[in-house]
Short mmCIF file of C-alpha atoms and ligand atoms in Angstrom, two decimals:
data_model
loop_
_atom_site.label_atom_id
_atom_site.label_comp_id
_atom_site.label_asym_id
_atom_site.label_seq_id
_atom_site.Cartn_x
_atom_site.Cartn_y
_atom_site.Cartn_z
CA UNK J 1 9.96 50.96 -10.70
CA UNK J 2 6.87 49.87 -12.62
CA UNK J 3 9.12 48.00 -15.02
CA UNK J 4 10.70 46.18 -12.10
CA UNK J 5 7.49 45.24 -10.47
CA UNK J 6 6.15 43.89 -13.75
CA UNK J 7 9.30 41.77 -14.31
CA UNK J 8 9.08 40.42 -10.80
CA UNK J 9 5.43 39.42 -11.45
CA UNK J 10 6.42 37.77 -14.74
CA UNK J 11 9.27 35.82 -13.02
CA UNK J 12 7.01 34.81 -10.23
CA UNK J 13 4.55 33.51 -12.69
CA UNK J 14 7.19 31.60 -14.48
CA UNK J 15 8.49 30.33 -11.32
CA UNK J 16 4.96 29.17 -10.41
CA UNK J 17 4.56 27.38 -13.66
CA UNK J 18 7.88 25.72 -13.17
CA UNK J 19 6.89 24.53 -9.86
CA UNK J 20 3.46 23.36 -11.01
CA UNK J 21 5.16 21.41 -13.92
CA UNK J 22 7.58 19.80 -11.41
CA UNK J 23 4.61 18.86 -9.11
CA UNK J 24 2.81 17.29 -11.97
CA UNK J 25 5.82 15.28 -13.00
CA UNK J 26 6.45 14.16 -9.53
CA UNK J 27 2.76 13.20 -9.18
CA UNK J 28 2.96 11.15 -12.40
CA UNK J 29 6.12 9.63 -11.21
CA UNK J 30 4.54 8.66 -8.00
CA UNK J 31 1.50 7.14 -9.75
CA UNK J 32 3.65 5.12 -12.24
CA UNK J 33 6.76 4.37 -10.26
CA UNK J 34 5.83 4.34 -6.55
CA UNK J 35 6.42 0.97 -4.99
CA UNK J 36 2.83 0.52 -3.85
CA UNK J 37 1.58 0.72 -7.37
CA UNK J 38 4.33 -1.08 -9.14
CA UNK J 39 2.66 -4.24 -7.76
CA UNK J 40 -0.09 -6.03 -9.61
CA UNK J 41 -2.28 -8.17 -7.50
CA UNK J 42 -2.10 -12.01 -8.09
CA UNK J 43 -5.94 -12.20 -8.65
CA UNK J 44 -8.64 -9.60 -9.30
CA UNK J 45 -11.01 -11.58 -6.93
CA UNK J 46 -11.85 -9.57 -3.96
CA UNK J 47 -10.32 -10.18 -0.64
CA UNK J 48 -13.14 -10.36 1.77
CA UNK J 49 -12.45 -9.04 5.29
CA UNK J 50 -14.69 -9.64 8.23
CA UNK J 51 -15.78 -6.69 10.42
CA UNK J 52 -16.86 -7.82 13.93
CA UNK J 53 -18.60 -5.62 16.48
CA UNK J 54 -15.95 -3.85 18.57
CA UNK J 55 -13.85 -0.96 17.70
CA UNK J 56 -10.20 -2.05 17.46
CA UNK J 57 -11.25 -5.03 15.37
CA UNK J 58 -13.06 -2.65 12.89
CA UNK J 59 -10.30 -0.20 12.68
CA UNK J 60 -7.59 -2.80 12.23
CA UNK J 61 -9.59 -4.59 9.46
CA UNK J 62 -9.80 -1.31 7.65
CA UNK J 63 -6.16 -0.64 8.07
CA UNK J 64 -5.47 -4.00 6.40
CA UNK J 65 -8.07 -3.33 3.73
CA UNK J 66 -6.81 0.09 2.92
CA UNK J 67 -3.30 -1.40 2.73
CA UNK J 68 -4.31 -3.99 0.24
CA UNK J 69 -6.27 -1.38 -1.81
CA UNK J 70 -3.08 0.78 -2.08
CA UNK J 71 -1.50 -2.27 -3.69
CA UNK J 72 -4.39 -2.45 -6.13
CA UNK J 73 -6.27 -5.28 -4.57
CA UNK J 74 -10.09 -5.49 -4.66
CA UNK J 75 -11.32 -5.49 -1.10
CA UNK J 76 -14.82 -6.19 0.35
CA UNK J 77 -16.00 -6.06 3.90
CA UNK J 78 -18.68 -8.22 5.73
CA UNK J 79 -20.19 -7.52 9.01
CA UNK J 80 -20.50 -10.66 10.96
CA UNK J 81 -20.75 -11.42 14.63
CA UNK J 82 -18.11 -13.71 16.17
CA UNK J 83 -20.44 -16.72 16.12
CA UNK J 84 -21.35 -16.45 12.48
CA UNK J 85 -17.94 -15.83 11.11
CA UNK J 86 -16.57 -19.43 11.44
CA UNK J 87 -18.91 -21.18 8.91
CA UNK J 88 -18.25 -18.58 6.35
CA UNK J 89 -14.66 -18.56 6.71
CA UNK J 90 -14.62 -22.30 6.63
CA UNK J 91 -16.27 -22.11 3.17
CA UNK J 92 -14.10 -19.43 1.79
CA UNK J 93 -17.11 -17.00 1.58
CA UNK J 94 -14.91 -14.71 3.64
CA UNK J 95 -11.09 -14.64 3.86
CA UNK J 96 -9.66 -12.79 6.84
CA UNK J 97 -10.36 -12.02 10.44
CA UNK J 98 -7.68 -9.82 11.83
CA UNK J 99 -8.48 -9.93 15.67
CA UNK J 100 -9.32 -13.33 17.10
CA UNK J 101 -9.35 -13.10 20.85
CA UNK J 102 -8.63 -16.10 23.11
CA UNK J 103 -11.03 -15.26 25.80
CA UNK J 104 -14.19 -15.23 23.51
CA UNK J 105 -13.06 -17.29 20.49
CA UNK J 106 -10.53 -20.03 21.45
CA UNK J 107 -13.05 -22.80 21.62
CA UNK J 108 -14.70 -21.97 18.31
CA UNK J 109 -11.28 -21.52 16.65
CA UNK J 110 -10.16 -25.03 17.72
CA UNK J 111 -13.37 -26.60 16.48
CA UNK J 112 -13.19 -25.05 13.04
CA UNK J 113 -9.57 -25.29 12.58
CA UNK J 114 -9.73 -29.05 13.01
CA UNK J 115 -11.91 -29.27 9.97
CA UNK J 116 -8.86 -28.04 7.83
CA UNK J 117 -10.00 -25.02 6.00
CA UNK J 118 -9.09 -22.33 8.30
CA UNK J 119 -5.43 -21.42 9.38
CA UNK J 120 -3.83 -19.25 11.99
CA UNK J 121 -1.69 -16.89 10.03
CA UNK J 122 0.20 -15.53 13.11
CA UNK J 123 -0.16 -13.87 16.55
CA UNK J 124 -0.07 -10.09 17.34
CA UNK J 125 2.23 -9.21 20.11
CA UNK J 126 -0.61 -7.90 22.23
CA UNK J 127 -1.44 -9.83 25.29
CA UNK J 128 -5.19 -9.90 25.77
CA UNK J 129 -7.64 -10.22 28.80
CA UNK J 130 -11.34 -10.26 28.69
CA UNK J 131 -13.13 -10.24 32.05
CA UNK J 132 -15.50 -8.67 34.58
CA UNK J 133 -14.35 -5.16 35.38
CA UNK J 134 -15.26 -2.40 37.67
CA UNK J 135 -14.28 1.31 38.12
CA UNK J 136 -11.82 1.79 41.12
CA UNK J 137 -14.30 3.72 43.37
CA UNK J 138 -16.23 0.38 43.74
CA UNK J 139 -13.43 -1.00 45.89
CA UNK J 140 -14.56 1.46 48.74
CA UNK J 141 -18.04 0.07 48.48
CA UNK J 142 -16.87 -3.47 48.41
CA UNK J 143 -13.80 -4.23 50.25
CA UNK J 144 -11.52 -7.07 49.22
CA UNK J 145 -11.89 -6.48 45.52
CA UNK J 146 -10.44 -7.41 43.02
CA UNK J 147 -10.78 -10.93 44.61
CA UNK J 148 -13.97 -12.75 43.41
CA UNK J 149 -14.89 -13.87 46.77
CA UNK J 150 -15.36 -10.30 47.83
CA UNK J 151 -17.52 -9.68 44.92
CA UNK J 152 -19.56 -12.59 45.88
CA UNK J 153 -20.14 -11.10 49.22
CA UNK J 154 -21.32 -7.89 47.90
CA UNK J 155 -23.56 -9.16 45.18
CA UNK J 156 -26.65 -7.32 46.30
CA UNK J 157 -24.90 -3.93 46.00
CA UNK J 158 -24.81 -4.37 42.26
CA UNK J 159 -28.59 -5.07 42.02
CA UNK J 160 -30.96 -2.94 40.13
CA UNK J 161 -34.78 -3.05 39.80
CA UNK J 162 -34.82 -5.94 37.37
CA UNK J 163 -32.32 -8.12 39.15
CA UNK J 164 -32.81 -7.44 42.97
CA UNK J 165 -31.84 -8.87 45.29
CA UNK J 166 -29.26 -10.43 42.97
CA UNK J 167 -26.57 -8.34 41.59
CA UNK J 168 -26.37 -7.28 37.82
CA UNK J 169 -23.60 -8.25 35.72
CA UNK J 170 -23.47 -6.28 32.51
CA UNK J 171 -22.27 -8.55 29.68
CA UNK J 172 -21.25 -7.84 26.18
CA UNK J 173 -23.02 -9.05 22.97
CA UNK J 174 -20.60 -12.05 22.70
CA UNK J 175 -21.59 -15.44 23.71
CA UNK J 176 -19.59 -16.40 26.70
CA UNK J 177 -20.36 -19.03 29.34
CA UNK J 178 -21.08 -16.28 32.07
CA UNK J 179 -24.11 -18.02 33.55
CA UNK J 180 -22.20 -21.37 33.89
CA UNK J 181 -19.41 -19.46 35.69
CA UNK J 182 -22.00 -17.65 37.99
CA UNK J 183 -23.53 -20.98 38.68
CA UNK J 184 -20.21 -22.90 39.25
CA UNK J 185 -18.94 -20.05 41.63
CA UNK J 186 -22.38 -19.76 43.29
CA UNK J 187 -22.45 -16.10 42.90
CA UNK J 188 -25.90 -14.12 43.21
CA UNK J 189 -25.60 -12.35 39.94
CA UNK J 190 -28.00 -12.18 36.96
CA UNK J 191 -26.49 -11.54 33.53
CA UNK J 192 -27.82 -8.54 31.66
CA UNK J 193 -26.56 -8.60 28.17
CA UNK J 194 -26.31 -5.36 26.12
CA UNK J 195 -27.17 -5.28 22.44
CA UNK J 196 -23.85 -3.66 21.20
CA UNK J 197 -20.50 -3.00 22.53
CA UNK J 198 -21.12 0.89 22.80
CA UNK J 199 -23.93 0.18 25.29
CA UNK J 200 -21.33 -1.23 27.80
CA UNK J 201 -19.64 2.31 27.77
CA UNK J 202 -23.13 3.94 28.14
CA UNK J 203 -23.83 1.79 31.27
CA UNK J 204 -20.29 2.49 32.49
CA UNK J 205 -20.65 6.31 31.98
CA UNK J 206 -24.09 6.29 33.90
CA UNK J 207 -22.75 4.61 36.96
CA UNK J 208 -19.37 6.50 36.95
CA UNK J 209 -21.14 9.93 37.02
CA UNK J 210 -22.94 8.95 40.32
CA UNK J 211 -20.25 6.72 41.57
CA UNK J 212 -22.62 3.76 41.76
CA UNK J 213 -21.53 0.24 41.86
CA UNK J 214 -21.27 -1.54 38.46
CA UNK J 215 -19.41 -4.51 37.26
CA UNK J 216 -19.22 -5.16 33.42
CA UNK J 217 -17.51 -7.03 30.78
CA UNK J 218 -14.33 -5.33 29.52
CA UNK J 219 -11.11 -6.18 27.84
CA UNK J 220 -7.72 -5.20 27.30
CA UNK J 221 -6.30 -3.71 25.14
CA UNK J 222 -9.05 -1.22 24.98
CA UNK J 223 -9.56 2.46 24.92
CA UNK J 224 -11.35 2.30 28.51
CA UNK J 225 -8.05 1.68 30.27
CA UNK J 226 -6.71 4.96 28.83
CA UNK J 227 -9.60 7.05 30.14
CA UNK J 228 -11.02 5.18 33.24
CA UNK J 229 -9.56 3.99 36.34
CA UNK J 230 -10.67 0.46 37.18
CA UNK J 231 -9.72 -3.14 37.65
CA UNK J 232 -10.49 -6.69 36.36
CA UNK J 233 -12.09 -9.10 39.04
CA UNK J 234 -9.62 -11.86 39.94
CA UNK J 235 -11.38 -15.26 39.59
CA UNK J 236 -9.70 -18.50 40.16
CA UNK J 237 -6.76 -18.76 37.59
CA UNK J 238 -7.90 -20.16 34.09
CA UNK J 239 -6.82 -23.42 33.07
CA UNK J 240 -8.06 -25.62 29.92
CA UNK J 241 -9.07 -28.28 32.36
CA UNK J 242 -11.54 -25.88 34.19
CA UNK J 243 -13.68 -25.96 30.99
CA UNK J 244 -13.76 -29.81 30.57
CA UNK J 245 -13.26 -31.45 33.97
CA UNK J 246 -15.80 -30.85 36.69
CA UNK J 247 -13.41 -32.14 39.40
CA UNK J 248 -10.95 -29.40 38.77
CA UNK J 249 -11.34 -26.31 40.89
CA UNK J 250 -13.35 -24.96 43.66
CA UNK J 251 -16.54 -26.54 42.62
CA UNK J 252 -15.98 -30.35 42.16
CA UNK J 253 -19.30 -30.76 40.51
CA UNK J 254 -19.17 -28.02 37.66
CA UNK J 255 -16.97 -26.75 34.95
CA UNK J 256 -16.26 -23.07 34.33
CA UNK J 257 -15.33 -22.38 37.96
CA UNK J 258 -12.47 -20.08 36.75
CA UNK J 259 -11.70 -16.85 35.19
CA UNK J 260 -10.63 -16.10 31.64
CA UNK J 261 -6.99 -16.26 30.62
CA UNK J 262 -5.00 -13.27 31.80
CA UNK J 263 -2.37 -13.46 29.14
CA UNK J 264 -4.47 -14.36 26.27
CA UNK J 265 -3.32 -14.63 22.66
CA UNK J 266 -4.66 -12.49 19.84
CA UNK J 267 -4.45 -14.16 16.39
CA UNK J 268 -4.95 -13.46 12.75
CA UNK J 269 -6.85 -16.14 10.93
CA UNK J 270 -7.58 -16.84 7.22
CA UNK J 271 -9.19 -19.25 4.82
CA UNK J 272 -6.89 -21.77 3.81
CA UNK J 273 -6.57 -20.87 0.14
CA UNK J 274 -5.75 -17.32 0.86
CA UNK J 275 -1.99 -17.89 0.75
CA UNK J 276 -2.22 -19.46 -2.80
CA UNK J 277 -4.65 -17.06 -4.30
CA UNK J 278 -3.22 -13.70 -2.86
CA UNK J 279 0.32 -14.47 -1.61
CA UNK J 280 1.26 -10.86 -1.16
CA UNK J 281 -2.17 -10.05 0.80
CA UNK J 282 -1.35 -12.97 2.90
CA UNK J 283 2.07 -11.82 3.69
CA UNK J 284 0.74 -8.41 4.58
CA UNK J 285 -1.57 -10.03 7.12
CA UNK J 286 1.36 -12.23 8.48
CA UNK J 287 3.40 -9.14 9.05
CA UNK J 288 0.80 -6.97 10.39
CA UNK J 289 1.45 -6.81 14.13
CA UNK J 290 -0.26 -4.68 16.74
CA UNK J 291 0.80 -4.48 20.49
CA UNK J 292 -1.39 -3.43 23.36
CA UNK J 293 -0.57 0.34 23.22
CA UNK J 294 -1.36 0.38 19.28
CA UNK J 295 -4.66 -1.32 19.91
CA UNK J 296 -5.78 0.81 22.68
CA UNK J 297 -4.85 3.89 20.71
CA UNK J 298 -6.77 3.02 17.57
CA UNK J 299 -9.84 2.23 19.63
CA UNK J 300 -9.58 5.65 21.44
CA UNK J 301 -9.61 7.39 18.25
CA UNK J 302 -13.17 6.27 17.78
CA UNK J 303 -14.59 5.64 21.24
CA UNK J 304 -13.08 8.69 22.92
CA UNK J 305 -12.29 11.09 20.12
CA UNK J 306 -15.34 10.38 18.05
CA UNK J 307 -13.75 9.48 14.66
CA UNK J 308 -15.34 7.09 12.28
CA UNK J 309 -13.61 3.78 11.72
CA UNK J 310 -12.44 4.94 8.36
CA UNK J 311 -11.10 8.15 9.63
CA UNK J 312 -9.21 6.33 12.42
CA UNK J 313 -7.75 3.85 9.89
CA UNK J 314 -6.57 6.62 7.69
CA UNK J 315 -5.09 8.58 10.65
CA UNK J 316 -3.24 5.45 11.80
CA UNK J 317 -1.76 4.88 8.37
CA UNK J 318 -0.74 8.50 7.85
CA UNK J 319 1.11 8.31 11.18
CA UNK J 320 2.60 4.92 10.65
CA UNK J 321 3.70 4.84 7.13
CA UNK J 322 7.05 3.01 7.90
CA UNK J 323 5.38 0.24 9.82
CA UNK J 324 2.89 -0.01 6.93
CA UNK J 325 5.61 -0.10 4.36
CA UNK J 326 7.36 -2.94 6.12
CA UNK J 327 4.29 -5.33 5.73
CA UNK J 328 4.64 -8.13 3.00
CA UNK J 329 7.78 -6.86 1.55
CA UNK J 330 9.15 -9.99 -0.01
CA UNK J 331 6.01 -11.40 -1.37
CA UNK J 332 4.87 -7.95 -2.48
CA UNK J 333 7.75 -7.27 -4.94
CA UNK J 334 6.92 -7.75 -8.48
C1 TMO S 401 -13.94 -9.92 21.64
N1 TMO S 401 -13.65 -8.75 22.74
C2 TMO S 401 -12.52 -8.07 22.48
C3 TMO S 401 -14.96 -7.86 22.57
O1 TMO S 401 -13.86 -9.23 23.87
#
């Protein structure tokens, strides 16, 4: 009996050692031979990735950065707001912006692209919208919504101490011609800009709890649509002419008498030399492609579930290995 136990113990020990050895060998194999590490980056210069100030952009930038790091690239991040990013991209001080939205950045992108130092790498599949938005219960208080003319009639309903009798429109920290639109559509609203994106959700939550009227800047894809019931305000349909030709639209004397695009694009943008200096990193960026569901899900990991941006990026990568492995394949073989 004793002898049997002893030999069982010994053989278990041997088996354990064996498994450990196999494990170590596999690990070595993985480090030396796995495809991700077989690649040598074309340059040791760090790829500089811009971080803006809303969740999905930051998480996607980190997903991209971590993908490059797994291939051996040096990566550096730079926090910049959407206005300040263009001059630095133009000069090659930063190299990548993974989420350029039509509604807030189309004009700037056109302007800087024309100078020849910035390229659009490709579009995401996601269709985007950035617009005034309200929680659904507001419709009972202001019949006729989502039409903007209904909102115009109920403006005073949205007032607070600082704006009364005008309504309060809670805007994000991104420069948009909101005041020009309010003027062009002759709406009795005052813009109250929050300092950071998170404050939008604080304001939303405050009003939501008490079922008080609120109209605020929101966008899609975003996590809000997964957790709150609400709608965008329907302004007159967007047209490029609306921004340049006063005669166009409901106000013949002013531009900006229309809403933002409803089916906006979402682009990845890079410094022009990126493709030459880091062809594989460029190819990864070109292939990286998020749709609406993917974007609202990565945003929800942070804004609804409380993860950090890095944790959310790691989680996404863990759960989407196949997608990640498909990025940059031809250019990244070496
Ligand atoms: C640029 N954003 C998605 C916050 O509207």
